[in-house]
mmCIF file of C-alpha atoms in Angstrom:
data_model
loop_
_atom_site.group_PDB
_atom_site.id
_atom_site.type_symbol
_atom_site.label_atom_id
_atom_site.label_comp_id
_atom_site.label_asym_id
_atom_site.label_seq_id
_atom_site.Cartn_x
_atom_site.Cartn_y
_atom_site.Cartn_z
ATOM 1 C CA MET K 1299 97.047 122.470 126.178
ATOM 2 C CA ALA K 1300 98.143 119.391 124.193
ATOM 3 C CA ASP K 1301 96.753 118.752 120.733
ATOM 4 C CA ARG K 1302 94.478 115.760 120.318
ATOM 5 C CA PRO K 1303 94.932 113.390 117.361
ATOM 6 C CA GLY K 1304 92.981 114.695 114.417
ATOM 7 C CA GLU K 1305 93.023 118.308 115.625
ATOM 8 C CA GLY K 1306 95.335 120.955 114.187
ATOM 9 C CA GLY K 1307 99.070 120.532 114.847
ATOM 10 C CA GLY K 1308 100.506 117.915 117.145
ATOM 11 C CA THR K 1309 101.391 114.379 116.226
ATOM 12 C CA ASP K 1310 99.535 111.159 115.533
ATOM 13 C CA GLU K 1311 99.497 108.217 117.963
ATOM 14 C CA ALA K 1312 102.768 106.903 116.463
ATOM 15 C CA GLY K 1313 104.423 110.269 117.192
ATOM 16 C CA ALA K 1314 104.674 111.351 113.537
ATOM 17 C CA PRO K 1315 103.829 114.900 112.498
ATOM 18 C CA PRO K 1316 100.584 115.381 110.581
ATOM 19 C CA PRO K 1317 101.007 114.702 106.853
ATOM 20 C CA ARG K 1318 101.927 117.648 104.671
ATOM 21 C CA PRO K 1319 100.508 117.912 101.174
ATOM 22 C CA LEU K 1320 102.844 116.618 98.455
ATOM 23 C CA ASP K 1321 103.358 118.756 95.367
ATOM 24 C CA ALA K 1322 104.046 117.493 91.843
ATOM 25 C CA ILE K 1323 107.824 117.470 92.428
ATOM 26 C CA ASP K 1324 107.448 115.376 95.595
ATOM 27 C CA GLN K 1325 105.217 112.947 93.675
ATOM 28 C CA ASP K 1326 107.804 112.704 90.868
ATOM 29 C CA ILE K 1327 110.569 112.044 93.405
ATOM 30 C CA LEU K 1328 108.493 109.277 95.011
ATOM 31 C CA ARG K 1329 107.799 107.621 91.645
ATOM 32 C CA MET K 1330 111.473 107.783 90.721
ATOM 33 C CA LEU K 1331 112.651 106.309 94.036
ATOM 34 C CA GLN K 1332 110.014 103.562 93.896
ATOM 35 C CA ALA K 1333 111.340 102.546 90.484
ATOM 36 C CA ASP K 1334 114.999 102.856 91.559
ATOM 37 C CA GLY K 1335 115.697 103.236 95.268
ATOM 38 C CA ARG K 1336 119.404 103.496 94.470
ATOM 39 C CA ALA K 1337 119.005 106.620 92.301
ATOM 40 C CA SER K 1338 121.568 109.291 93.141
ATOM 41 C CA ILE K 1339 120.565 112.718 94.412
ATOM 42 C CA ARG K 1340 122.060 114.176 91.222
ATOM 43 C CA SER K 1341 119.931 111.988 88.942
ATOM 44 C CA VAL K 1342 116.791 112.715 90.987
ATOM 45 C CA ALA K 1343 117.500 116.463 90.827
ATOM 46 C CA GLU K 1344 118.093 116.368 87.066
ATOM 47 C CA ARG K 1345 114.976 114.341 86.385
ATOM 48 C CA VAL K 1346 112.632 116.562 88.437
ATOM 49 C CA HIS K 1347 114.401 119.799 87.403
ATOM 50 C CA VAL K 1348 115.507 121.080 90.816
ATOM 51 C CA SER K 1349 118.905 121.732 92.378
ATOM 52 C CA ARG K 1350 120.729 118.917 94.153
ATOM 53 C CA ALA K 1351 120.291 120.778 97.462
ATOM 54 C CA ASN K 1352 116.534 121.039 96.856
ATOM 55 C CA ALA K 1353 116.270 117.345 95.914
ATOM 56 C CA TYR K 1354 118.279 116.369 99.005
ATOM 57 C CA ALA K 1355 116.091 118.524 101.279
ATOM 58 C CA ARG K 1356 112.881 117.152 99.757
ATOM 59 C CA ILE K 1357 113.980 113.525 100.127
ATOM 60 C CA ASN K 1358 115.021 114.153 103.738
ATOM 61 C CA ARG K 1359 111.642 115.777 104.463
ATOM 62 C CA LEU K 1360 109.819 112.814 102.892
ATOM 63 C CA VAL K 1361 111.832 110.471 105.127
ATOM 64 C CA GLU K 1362 111.361 112.591 108.273
ATOM 65 C CA ASP K 1363 107.613 112.921 107.625
ATOM 66 C CA GLY K 1364 107.334 109.135 107.287
ATOM 67 C CA VAL K 1365 106.225 109.262 103.641
ATOM 68 C CA ILE K 1366 109.316 107.265 102.699
ATOM 69 C CA ARG K 1367 109.537 104.462 105.244
ATOM 70 C CA GLY K 1368 112.843 103.091 104.022
ATOM 71 C CA PHE K 1369 114.843 101.844 101.086
ATOM 72 C CA GLY K 1370 115.237 98.189 100.233
ATOM 73 C CA ALA K 1371 115.681 95.506 97.636
ATOM 74 C CA ARG K 1372 112.905 93.684 95.792
ATOM 75 C CA VAL K 1373 113.638 90.012 96.330
ATOM 76 C CA ASP K 1374 112.853 87.119 94.016
ATOM 77 C CA HIS K 1375 111.790 84.748 96.801
ATOM 78 C CA GLU K 1376 112.042 81.628 94.650
ATOM 79 C CA ARG K 1377 115.648 82.383 93.696
ATOM 80 C CA ALA K 1378 116.358 83.173 97.360
ATOM 81 C CA GLY K 1379 115.315 79.649 98.384
ATOM 82 C CA HIS K 1380 111.699 80.348 99.325
ATOM 83 C CA GLY K 1381 109.869 78.774 96.414
ATOM 84 C CA THR K 1382 106.481 78.471 98.142
ATOM 85 C CA SER K 1383 104.408 81.567 98.854
ATOM 86 C CA ALA K 1384 100.934 81.791 100.322
ATOM 87 C CA TYR K 1385 98.412 84.286 101.549
ATOM 88 C CA ILE K 1386 96.882 83.094 104.787
ATOM 89 C CA THR K 1387 93.643 84.554 106.076
ATOM 90 C CA LEU K 1388 93.000 84.496 109.798
ATOM 91 C CA LYS K 1389 89.939 85.009 111.935
ATOM 92 C CA ILE K 1390 91.023 86.249 115.345
ATOM 93 C CA VAL K 1391 89.488 86.958 118.742
ATOM 94 C CA GLN K 1392 87.924 90.423 118.828
ATOM 95 C CA ASN K 1393 90.309 93.125 120.111
ATOM 96 C CA SER K 1394 93.374 90.841 119.903
ATOM 97 C CA TRP K 1395 94.993 92.508 116.835
ATOM 98 C CA ARG K 1396 98.017 93.973 118.646
ATOM 99 C CA THR K 1397 98.785 90.685 120.406
ATOM 100 C CA VAL K 1398 98.368 88.635 117.234
ATOM 101 C CA ARG K 1399 100.386 91.108 115.134
ATOM 102 C CA ALA K 1400 103.311 90.876 117.564
ATOM 103 C CA GLN K 1401 103.306 87.071 117.239
ATOM 104 C CA LEU K 1402 102.934 87.126 113.437
ATOM 105 C CA ARG K 1403 105.964 89.426 113.133
ATOM 106 C CA GLN K 1404 108.059 86.635 114.685
ATOM 107 C CA LEU K 1405 107.071 84.010 112.111
ATOM 108 C CA PRO K 1406 109.817 82.883 109.740
ATOM 109 C CA GLY K 1407 109.014 83.972 106.206
ATOM 110 C CA ALA K 1408 106.272 86.452 107.161
ATOM 111 C CA SER K 1409 106.422 89.202 104.567
ATOM 112 C CA HIS K 1410 103.249 91.269 104.928
ATOM 113 C CA ILE K 1411 100.586 91.547 107.624
ATOM 114 C CA ALA K 1412 97.333 93.485 107.232
ATOM 115 C CA LEU K 1413 94.300 93.994 109.456
ATOM 116 C CA VAL K 1414 91.340 93.955 107.063
ATOM 117 C CA GLY K 1415 87.572 94.119 107.077
ATOM 118 C CA GLY K 1416 85.383 91.425 105.583
ATOM 119 C CA ASP K 1417 85.000 87.679 106.002
ATOM 120 C CA PHE K 1418 88.331 87.418 107.841
ATOM 121 C CA ASP K 1419 90.386 89.736 110.055
ATOM 122 C CA VAL K 1420 94.027 89.360 109.032
ATOM 123 C CA LEU K 1421 95.783 88.773 105.721
ATOM 124 C CA LEU K 1422 99.285 87.350 106.038
ATOM 125 C CA LEU K 1423 101.775 86.787 103.201
ATOM 126 C CA VAL K 1424 104.462 84.180 103.860
ATOM 127 C CA HIS K 1425 107.383 82.765 101.856
ATOM 128 C CA THR K 1426 108.710 79.319 102.793
ATOM 129 C CA PRO K 1427 111.251 76.955 101.258
ATOM 130 C CA ASP K 1428 108.596 74.383 100.302
ATOM 131 C CA ASN K 1429 105.093 73.061 100.997
ATOM 132 C CA ARG K 1430 106.282 71.049 103.981
ATOM 133 C CA ALA K 1431 107.613 74.202 105.668
ATOM 134 C CA LEU K 1432 104.354 76.015 104.824
ATOM 135 C CA ARG K 1433 102.348 73.173 106.370
ATOM 136 C CA GLU K 1434 104.484 73.320 109.517
ATOM 137 C CA LEU K 1435 104.073 77.104 109.736
ATOM 138 C CA VAL K 1436 100.275 76.918 109.445
ATOM 139 C CA LEU K 1437 99.571 73.835 111.536
ATOM 140 C CA SER K 1438 102.212 74.202 114.243
ATOM 141 C CA ARG K 1439 102.849 77.912 114.523
ATOM 142 C CA LEU K 1440 99.757 79.841 113.400
ATOM 143 C CA GLN K 1441 97.115 77.545 114.769
ATOM 144 C CA ALA K 1442 98.965 77.413 118.104
ATOM 145 C CA ILE K 1443 98.337 81.136 118.671
ATOM 146 C CA PRO K 1444 95.433 81.164 121.165
ATOM 147 C CA GLU K 1445 93.781 84.247 119.629
ATOM 148 C CA VAL K 1446 93.660 82.684 116.139
ATOM 149 C CA LEU K 1447 90.206 81.153 115.663
ATOM 150 C CA SER K 1448 90.698 79.831 112.107
ATOM 151 C CA THR K 1449 92.989 80.024 109.083
ATOM 152 C CA ARG K 1450 92.632 79.556 105.360
ATOM 153 C CA THR K 1451 95.682 79.129 103.129
ATOM 154 C CA LEU K 1452 95.777 80.416 99.553
ATOM 155 C CA LEU K 1453 98.777 79.077 97.635
ATOM 156 C CA VAL K 1454 100.398 81.615 95.297
ATOM 157 C CA PHE K 1455 101.139 80.242 91.822
ATOM 158 C CA GLU K 1456 102.639 83.371 90.248
ATOM 159 C CA THR K 1457 103.260 86.994 91.250
ATOM 160 C CA GLU K 1458 104.067 90.243 89.526
ATOM 161 C CA ASP K 1459 105.272 93.432 91.178
ATOM 162 C CA LEU K 1460 103.584 96.425 89.639
ATOM 163 C CA GLU K 1461 106.088 99.109 88.783
ATOM 164 C CA PRO K 1462 105.125 102.739 89.441
ATOM 165 C CA GLN K 1463 104.077 104.763 86.422
ATOM 166 C CA SER K 1464 106.769 107.196 85.258
#
């Protein structure tokens, strides 16, 4: 008999194993890698006081379990030629999230997409070269999606990435 989502064992609907509890060492490893994704296995092991083999195995398990989704660079969008950023809220047709999400993923400059509860349905973060490109994205691309009922654009004046606590 196959396990159902939410019942013991099995996998979730994305095919991932159920989450395992993280101990203090796992939490320390996560904080360290969030602060410096390029940290070596040796430096991680030394900092959390485990062997290199143990650190390597723990990091691999965190990746395999989907706790660590990947490693990447934090980009200064302005210096990368995308000096205009905006959060765009969208109201969408009920039950159209998967269709809309697929179309939003294709937008140039889309950085973050979230299905939310409240006065709107979707929160989208975009980075564009300038206001003209932002205007084009909103008026020509977003509002052309049939399932999008309305949009509201919130221009970002300044941002700050919050660093994990050590």
